[in-house]
Amino acid sequence: MHLWSVFTKPWSGLPGGELGRLVAGLGFTGAEIPVRDSAYVTPATAEAELPRFTEQLRAEGIEPISIASCLSERVFAACAQAAVPMIRIMAELGPDGYAASVRRTRGLLEEAAVLAAQYDVQVGIQPHHGRFVPSTLGVLQLLDGMPEHFKLVWDAAHDALAGDDPAVTLELGVDRLGIVNLKNAYYVRTDDGWKTHYVQGDEGMSDWSAVFATLRRLGWTGPICLTGQYSDPAVRVEDRLEKDLWAARVTSSG
């Protein structure tokens, strides 16, 4: 049974109790929390605020599956105190090119391995097209040989944007798989070139039925996180998420 979760970035300024009631009202039982300078909990305040924030979420029936943040020791310590199992990051590409960027990120991950072991907190790396390592296979190469605390956060939209097949990438990544992100997107042509447009789950390039068919075949039942990322603001994020959560639940049951 999957833990149905949502990335709470659309409501990042809300305190824990209010956020928990909102998320539970949408039908979720899990959440990924942004711990960023623009959010209610920041890296600087995480040790003091995250345990209280997650306690308030749990009081509303919402289990924190991860935070989206940085790999500082205070963030690791906050996760350990709050019993949050994972810090999610992405592997940024710099102006010095792909190979140099991957080497630099690998060095940062190797340094973080000491903290991951000390605090027993996982690090999840998500592919993201554009200025990050864009493919599942690229993330798996980055993680090759790293300790078990380092996980893949597989993302349906970015897997499709990279032109990959979930039947291939999920199978190759299943031993590292920590979270499956669900969102969808397609490319649109604009005057400035091709841009990414994030849409409802049944409208984009990723076939969620193929995703869940592969997860069933692999026997993977970990947390599923809907990211709440949509390009068109004409429909409320909450309404879109309720529709996508319902569709994902139906699709997951086969």
mmCIF file of C-alpha atoms in Angstrom:
data_model
loop_
_atom_site.group_PDB
_atom_site.id
_atom_site.type_symbol
_atom_site.label_atom_id
_atom_site.label_comp_id
_atom_site.label_asym_id
_atom_site.label_seq_id
_atom_site.Cartn_x
_atom_site.Cartn_y
_atom_site.Cartn_z
ATOM 1 C CA MET A 1 0.000 0.000 0.000
ATOM 2 C CA HIS A 2 1.479 3.322 -1.070
ATOM 3 C CA LEU A 3 1.662 6.329 1.240
ATOM 4 C CA TRP A 4 -0.084 8.989 -0.851
ATOM 5 C CA SER A 5 1.810 12.219 -0.347
ATOM 6 C CA VAL A 6 2.010 15.746 -1.708
ATOM 7 C CA PHE A 7 4.825 18.279 -2.007
ATOM 8 C CA THR A 8 3.541 21.200 0.054
ATOM 9 C CA LYS A 9 5.421 23.934 -1.830
ATOM 10 C CA PRO A 10 2.147 25.626 -2.981
ATOM 11 C CA TRP A 11 1.395 26.378 0.691
ATOM 12 C CA SER A 12 4.969 26.764 1.962
ATOM 13 C CA GLY A 13 4.116 29.691 4.230
ATOM 14 C CA LEU A 14 1.518 27.849 6.312
ATOM 15 C CA PRO A 15 2.205 26.639 9.876
ATOM 16 C CA GLY A 16 2.087 22.898 10.506
ATOM 17 C CA GLY A 17 -1.423 22.551 11.921
ATOM 18 C CA GLU A 18 -3.084 24.575 9.185
ATOM 19 C CA LEU A 19 -1.067 22.805 6.508
ATOM 20 C CA GLY A 20 -1.907 19.391 7.930
ATOM 21 C CA ARG A 21 -5.630 20.089 7.873
ATOM 22 C CA LEU A 22 -5.442 21.334 4.279
ATOM 23 C CA VAL A 23 -3.441 18.324 3.057
ATOM 24 C CA ALA A 24 -5.660 15.836 4.892
ATOM 25 C CA GLY A 25 -8.729 17.523 3.442
ATOM 26 C CA LEU A 26 -7.400 16.862 -0.054
ATOM 27 C CA GLY A 27 -7.167 13.131 0.702
ATOM 28 C CA PHE A 28 -3.425 12.746 1.344
ATOM 29 C CA THR A 29 -1.793 10.998 4.288
ATOM 30 C CA GLY A 30 1.819 12.031 3.621
ATOM 31 C CA ALA A 31 3.756 15.175 2.751
ATOM 32 C CA GLU A 32 7.097 16.431 1.535
ATOM 33 C CA ILE A 33 7.969 19.715 3.238
ATOM 34 C CA PRO A 34 10.045 22.514 1.695
ATOM 35 C CA VAL A 35 12.738 23.644 4.141
ATOM 36 C CA ARG A 36 14.030 26.646 2.266
ATOM 37 C CA ASP A 37 14.621 30.319 2.909
ATOM 38 C CA SER A 38 11.218 31.143 1.384
ATOM 39 C CA ALA A 39 9.279 28.576 3.465
ATOM 40 C CA TYR A 40 7.763 28.504 6.965
ATOM 41 C CA VAL A 41 10.642 26.294 8.116
ATOM 42 C CA THR A 42 14.049 27.430 6.852
ATOM 43 C CA PRO A 43 17.464 25.755 7.027
ATOM 44 C CA ALA A 44 18.447 28.268 9.708
ATOM 45 C CA THR A 45 15.402 27.511 11.894
ATOM 46 C CA ALA A 46 15.025 23.811 11.075
ATOM 47 C CA GLU A 47 16.490 22.409 14.301
ATOM 48 C CA ALA A 48 14.087 24.480 16.381
ATOM 49 C CA GLU A 49 11.034 24.440 14.103
ATOM 50 C CA LEU A 50 10.959 21.162 12.145
ATOM 51 C CA PRO A 51 10.213 18.831 15.105
ATOM 52 C CA ARG A 52 7.274 21.011 16.187
ATOM 53 C CA PHE A 53 6.084 21.438 12.588
ATOM 54 C CA THR A 54 6.081 17.697 11.892
ATOM 55 C CA GLU A 55 4.370 16.975 15.214
ATOM 56 C CA GLN A 56 1.556 19.288 14.121
ATOM 57 C CA LEU A 57 1.324 17.492 10.756
ATOM 58 C CA ARG A 58 1.170 14.098 12.430
ATOM 59 C CA ALA A 59 -1.583 15.322 14.724
ATOM 60 C CA GLU A 60 -3.655 15.861 11.553
ATOM 61 C CA GLY A 61 -2.849 12.383 10.203
ATOM 62 C CA ILE A 62 -0.077 13.492 7.814
ATOM 63 C CA GLU A 63 3.236 11.625 7.862
ATOM 64 C CA PRO A 64 6.296 13.570 6.575
ATOM 65 C CA ILE A 65 8.106 11.469 3.981
ATOM 66 C CA SER A 66 10.900 13.940 3.183
ATOM 67 C CA ILE A 67 11.994 17.541 3.107
ATOM 68 C CA ALA A 68 13.226 19.492 0.077
ATOM 69 C CA SER A 69 16.292 21.283 1.341
ATOM 70 C CA CYS A 70 20.089 21.384 1.471
ATOM 71 C CA LEU A 71 22.679 19.009 2.936
ATOM 72 C CA SER A 72 23.883 21.104 5.879
ATOM 73 C CA GLU A 73 24.493 19.406 9.221
ATOM 74 C CA ARG A 74 21.753 21.422 10.916
ATOM 75 C CA VAL A 75 19.263 20.100 8.342
ATOM 76 C CA PHE A 76 20.395 16.506 8.920
ATOM 77 C CA ALA A 77 20.119 17.057 12.675
ATOM 78 C CA ALA A 78 16.634 18.535 12.319
ATOM 79 C CA CYS A 79 15.456 15.560 10.262
ATOM 80 C CA ALA A 80 16.812 13.147 12.860
ATOM 81 C CA GLN A 81 15.041 15.020 15.675
ATOM 82 C CA ALA A 82 11.780 15.166 13.705
ATOM 83 C CA ALA A 83 11.979 11.547 12.422
ATOM 84 C CA VAL A 84 11.902 12.700 8.790
ATOM 85 C CA PRO A 85 13.567 9.944 6.755
ATOM 86 C CA MET A 86 14.896 11.821 3.710
ATOM 87 C CA ILE A 87 16.322 15.087 2.370
ATOM 88 C CA ARG A 88 15.518 15.536 -1.331
ATOM 89 C CA ILE A 89 17.869 17.483 -3.590
ATOM 90 C CA MET A 90 18.692 17.790 -7.299
ATOM 91 C CA ALA A 91 22.112 17.652 -8.957
ATOM 92 C CA GLU A 92 22.804 21.100 -10.374
ATOM 93 C CA LEU A 93 24.749 21.605 -13.605
ATOM 94 C CA GLY A 94 27.140 24.548 -13.626
ATOM 95 C CA PRO A 95 28.728 26.575 -16.429
ATOM 96 C CA ASP A 96 31.756 24.266 -16.381
ATOM 97 C CA GLY A 97 29.728 21.525 -18.093
ATOM 98 C CA TYR A 98 28.059 18.223 -17.322
ATOM 99 C CA ALA A 99 31.087 16.067 -16.466
ATOM 100 C CA ALA A 100 32.657 18.626 -14.142
ATOM 101 C CA SER A 101 29.308 19.312 -12.474
ATOM 102 C CA VAL A 102 28.709 15.623 -11.828
ATOM 103 C CA ARG A 103 32.200 15.234 -10.345
ATOM 104 C CA ARG A 104 31.568 18.224 -8.082
ATOM 105 C CA THR A 105 28.169 16.896 -6.957
ATOM 106 C CA ARG A 106 29.626 13.445 -6.340
ATOM 107 C CA GLY A 107 32.209 15.051 -4.058
ATOM 108 C CA LEU A 108 29.464 16.845 -2.123
ATOM 109 C CA LEU A 109 27.521 13.593 -1.763
ATOM 110 C CA GLU A 110 30.591 11.763 -0.506
ATOM 111 C CA GLU A 111 31.071 14.482 2.115
ATOM 112 C CA ALA A 112 27.398 14.214 3.084
ATOM 113 C CA ALA A 113 27.690 10.437 3.491
ATOM 114 C CA VAL A 114 29.273 10.982 6.908
ATOM 115 C CA LEU A 115 26.244 13.020 8.038
ATOM 116 C CA ALA A 116 23.757 10.609 6.472
ATOM 117 C CA ALA A 117 25.273 7.742 8.456
ATOM 118 C CA GLN A 118 25.672 9.775 11.656
ATOM 119 C CA TYR A 119 22.053 10.960 11.690
ATOM 120 C CA ASP A 120 20.539 7.957 9.841
ATOM 121 C CA VAL A 121 18.845 10.243 7.306
ATOM 122 C CA GLN A 122 18.610 9.389 3.609
ATOM 123 C CA VAL A 123 19.506 11.683 0.721
ATOM 124 C CA GLY A 124 17.210 11.463 -2.304
ATOM 125 C CA ILE A 125 18.366 12.807 -5.682
ATOM 126 C CA GLN A 126 15.714 13.712 -8.249
ATOM 127 C CA PRO A 127 16.387 14.158 -11.974
ATOM 128 C CA HIS A 128 15.173 17.460 -13.405
ATOM 129 C CA HIS A 129 15.458 18.665 -16.988
ATOM 130 C CA GLY A 130 17.237 21.932 -17.689
ATOM 131 C CA ARG A 131 20.060 22.981 -15.395
ATOM 132 C CA PHE A 132 20.190 19.732 -13.408
ATOM 133 C CA VAL A 133 21.112 16.116 -14.161
ATOM 134 C CA PRO A 134 18.038 15.467 -16.311
ATOM 135 C CA SER A 135 17.634 11.703 -16.491
ATOM 136 C CA THR A 136 17.045 8.786 -14.155
ATOM 137 C CA LEU A 137 20.052 7.001 -15.614
ATOM 138 C CA GLY A 138 22.221 10.065 -15.005
ATOM 139 C CA VAL A 139 21.216 10.090 -11.339
ATOM 140 C CA LEU A 140 21.881 6.360 -11.045
ATOM 141 C CA GLN A 141 25.353 6.864 -12.510
ATOM 142 C CA LEU A 142 25.941 9.678 -10.009
ATOM 143 C CA LEU A 143 24.931 7.360 -7.146
ATOM 144 C CA ASP A 144 26.875 4.313 -8.291
ATOM 145 C CA GLY A 145 28.857 2.936 -5.357
ATOM 146 C CA MET A 146 27.343 5.330 -2.803
ATOM 147 C CA PRO A 147 26.056 3.943 0.538
ATOM 148 C CA GLU A 148 22.482 2.747 0.917
ATOM 149 C CA HIS A 149 21.417 6.035 2.497
ATOM 150 C CA PHE A 150 21.492 7.571 -1.000
ATOM 151 C CA LYS A 151 18.287 7.084 -2.954
ATOM 152 C CA LEU A 152 16.682 7.833 -6.300
ATOM 153 C CA VAL A 153 13.602 10.050 -6.321
ATOM 154 C CA TRP A 154 12.065 8.974 -9.623
ATOM 155 C CA ASP A 155 9.940 11.609 -11.366
ATOM 156 C CA ALA A 156 7.297 10.747 -13.970
ATOM 157 C CA ALA A 157 7.335 14.101 -15.767
ATOM 158 C CA HIS A 158 11.103 14.449 -16.010
ATOM 159 C CA ASP A 159 11.499 10.819 -17.050
ATOM 160 C CA ALA A 160 9.112 11.484 -19.939
ATOM 161 C CA LEU A 161 10.703 14.841 -20.812
ATOM 162 C CA ALA A 162 14.031 13.012 -21.085
ATOM 163 C CA GLY A 163 12.442 10.597 -23.587
ATOM 164 C CA ASP A 164 12.792 7.584 -21.292
ATOM 165 C CA ASP A 165 10.540 4.587 -20.635
ATOM 166 C CA PRO A 166 9.372 3.978 -17.039
ATOM 167 C CA ALA A 167 9.470 0.235 -17.630
ATOM 168 C CA VAL A 168 13.219 0.610 -18.161
ATOM 169 C CA THR A 169 14.201 3.338 -15.709
ATOM 170 C CA LEU A 170 12.128 2.109 -12.770
ATOM 171 C CA GLU A 171 13.455 -1.416 -13.161
ATOM 172 C CA LEU A 172 17.035 -0.193 -13.355
ATOM 173 C CA GLY A 173 16.521 2.090 -10.365
ATOM 174 C CA VAL A 174 14.355 -0.083 -8.128
ATOM 175 C CA ASP A 175 17.181 -1.022 -5.744
ATOM 176 C CA ARG A 176 17.772 2.704 -5.094
ATOM 177 C CA LEU A 177 14.157 3.811 -5.289
ATOM 178 C CA GLY A 178 13.058 5.963 -2.348
ATOM 179 C CA ILE A 179 10.109 8.010 -3.630
ATOM 180 C CA VAL A 180 8.103 8.109 -6.859
ATOM 181 C CA ASN A 181 7.102 11.644 -7.858
ATOM 182 C CA LEU A 182 3.959 11.983 -9.941
ATOM 183 C CA LYS A 183 3.477 14.967 -12.209
ATOM 184 C CA ASN A 184 3.072 15.391 -15.949
ATOM 185 C CA ALA A 185 4.197 17.779 -18.664
ATOM 186 C CA TYR A 186 4.772 18.330 -22.355
ATOM 187 C CA TYR A 187 6.821 20.683 -24.499
ATOM 188 C CA VAL A 188 5.220 23.704 -26.181
ATOM 189 C CA ARG A 189 6.779 25.875 -28.867
ATOM 190 C CA THR A 190 7.043 29.573 -28.015
ATOM 191 C CA ASP A 191 8.779 32.558 -29.578
ATOM 192 C CA ASP A 192 11.706 31.799 -27.269
ATOM 193 C CA GLY A 193 11.900 28.118 -28.221
ATOM 194 C CA TRP A 194 10.513 24.960 -26.635
ATOM 195 C CA LYS A 195 9.208 25.390 -23.080
ATOM 196 C CA THR A 196 7.905 22.899 -20.530
ATOM 197 C CA HIS A 197 4.206 23.052 -19.679
ATOM 198 C CA TYR A 198 3.059 21.159 -16.559
ATOM 199 C CA VAL A 199 -0.436 19.683 -16.775
ATOM 200 C CA GLN A 200 -2.899 17.250 -15.190
ATOM 201 C CA GLY A 201 -1.825 13.648 -14.913
ATOM 202 C CA ASP A 202 -3.876 12.480 -17.907
ATOM 203 C CA GLU A 203 -2.691 15.229 -20.264
ATOM 204 C CA GLY A 204 1.101 14.973 -20.491
ATOM 205 C CA MET A 205 3.838 12.821 -21.977
ATOM 206 C CA SER A 206 4.096 10.420 -19.030
ATOM 207 C CA ASP A 207 1.760 7.417 -19.047
ATOM 208 C CA TRP A 208 0.888 6.925 -15.387
ATOM 209 C CA SER A 209 -0.738 3.569 -16.137
ATOM 210 C CA ALA A 210 2.638 2.337 -17.418
ATOM 211 C CA VAL A 211 4.308 3.709 -14.295
ATOM 212 C CA PHE A 212 1.977 1.802 -11.966
ATOM 213 C CA ALA A 213 2.089 -1.344 -14.080
ATOM 214 C CA THR A 214 5.866 -1.344 -13.666
ATOM 215 C CA LEU A 215 5.675 -0.644 -9.920
ATOM 216 C CA ARG A 216 3.253 -3.561 -9.491
ATOM 217 C CA ARG A 217 5.525 -5.841 -11.509
ATOM 218 C CA LEU A 218 8.494 -4.833 -9.370
ATOM 219 C CA GLY A 219 6.532 -5.170 -6.127
ATOM 220 C CA TRP A 220 7.461 -1.649 -5.004
ATOM 221 C CA THR A 221 5.033 -0.112 -2.496
ATOM 222 C CA GLY A 222 6.908 2.949 -1.221
ATOM 223 C CA PRO A 223 5.625 6.528 -0.986
ATOM 224 C CA ILE A 224 4.070 8.260 -3.990
ATOM 225 C CA CYS A 225 4.356 12.055 -4.002
ATOM 226 C CA LEU A 226 2.203 14.307 -6.189
ATOM 227 C CA THR A 227 4.163 17.503 -6.660
ATOM 228 C CA GLY A 228 1.357 20.012 -7.259
ATOM 229 C CA GLN A 229 3.193 21.616 -10.175
ATOM 230 C CA TYR A 230 0.930 23.021 -12.891
ATOM 231 C CA SER A 231 1.713 25.765 -15.406
ATOM 232 C CA ASP A 232 -1.817 27.115 -15.928
ATOM 233 C CA PRO A 233 -3.035 29.052 -12.862
ATOM 234 C CA ALA A 234 -6.635 29.224 -14.138
ATOM 235 C CA VAL A 235 -7.624 26.194 -12.020
ATOM 236 C CA ARG A 236 -6.818 26.027 -8.298
ATOM 237 C CA VAL A 237 -3.913 23.755 -7.382
ATOM 238 C CA GLU A 238 -6.125 22.082 -4.779
ATOM 239 C CA ASP A 239 -8.738 21.155 -7.400
ATOM 240 C CA ARG A 240 -6.101 19.783 -9.753
ATOM 241 C CA LEU A 241 -4.505 17.734 -6.983
ATOM 242 C CA GLU A 242 -7.795 16.182 -5.912
ATOM 243 C CA LYS A 243 -8.418 15.106 -9.512
ATOM 244 C CA ASP A 244 -4.892 13.739 -9.956
ATOM 245 C CA LEU A 245 -4.922 11.905 -6.623
ATOM 246 C CA TRP A 246 -8.201 10.205 -7.517
ATOM 247 C CA ALA A 247 -6.837 9.218 -10.944
ATOM 248 C CA ALA A 248 -3.558 7.948 -9.468
ATOM 249 C CA ARG A 249 -5.368 5.808 -6.891
ATOM 250 C CA VAL A 250 -7.584 4.260 -9.551
ATOM 251 C CA THR A 251 -4.634 3.669 -11.888
ATOM 252 C CA SER A 252 -2.510 2.136 -9.127
ATOM 253 C CA SER A 253 -5.137 -0.494 -8.420
ATOM 254 C CA GLY A 254 -4.855 -1.817 -11.981
#
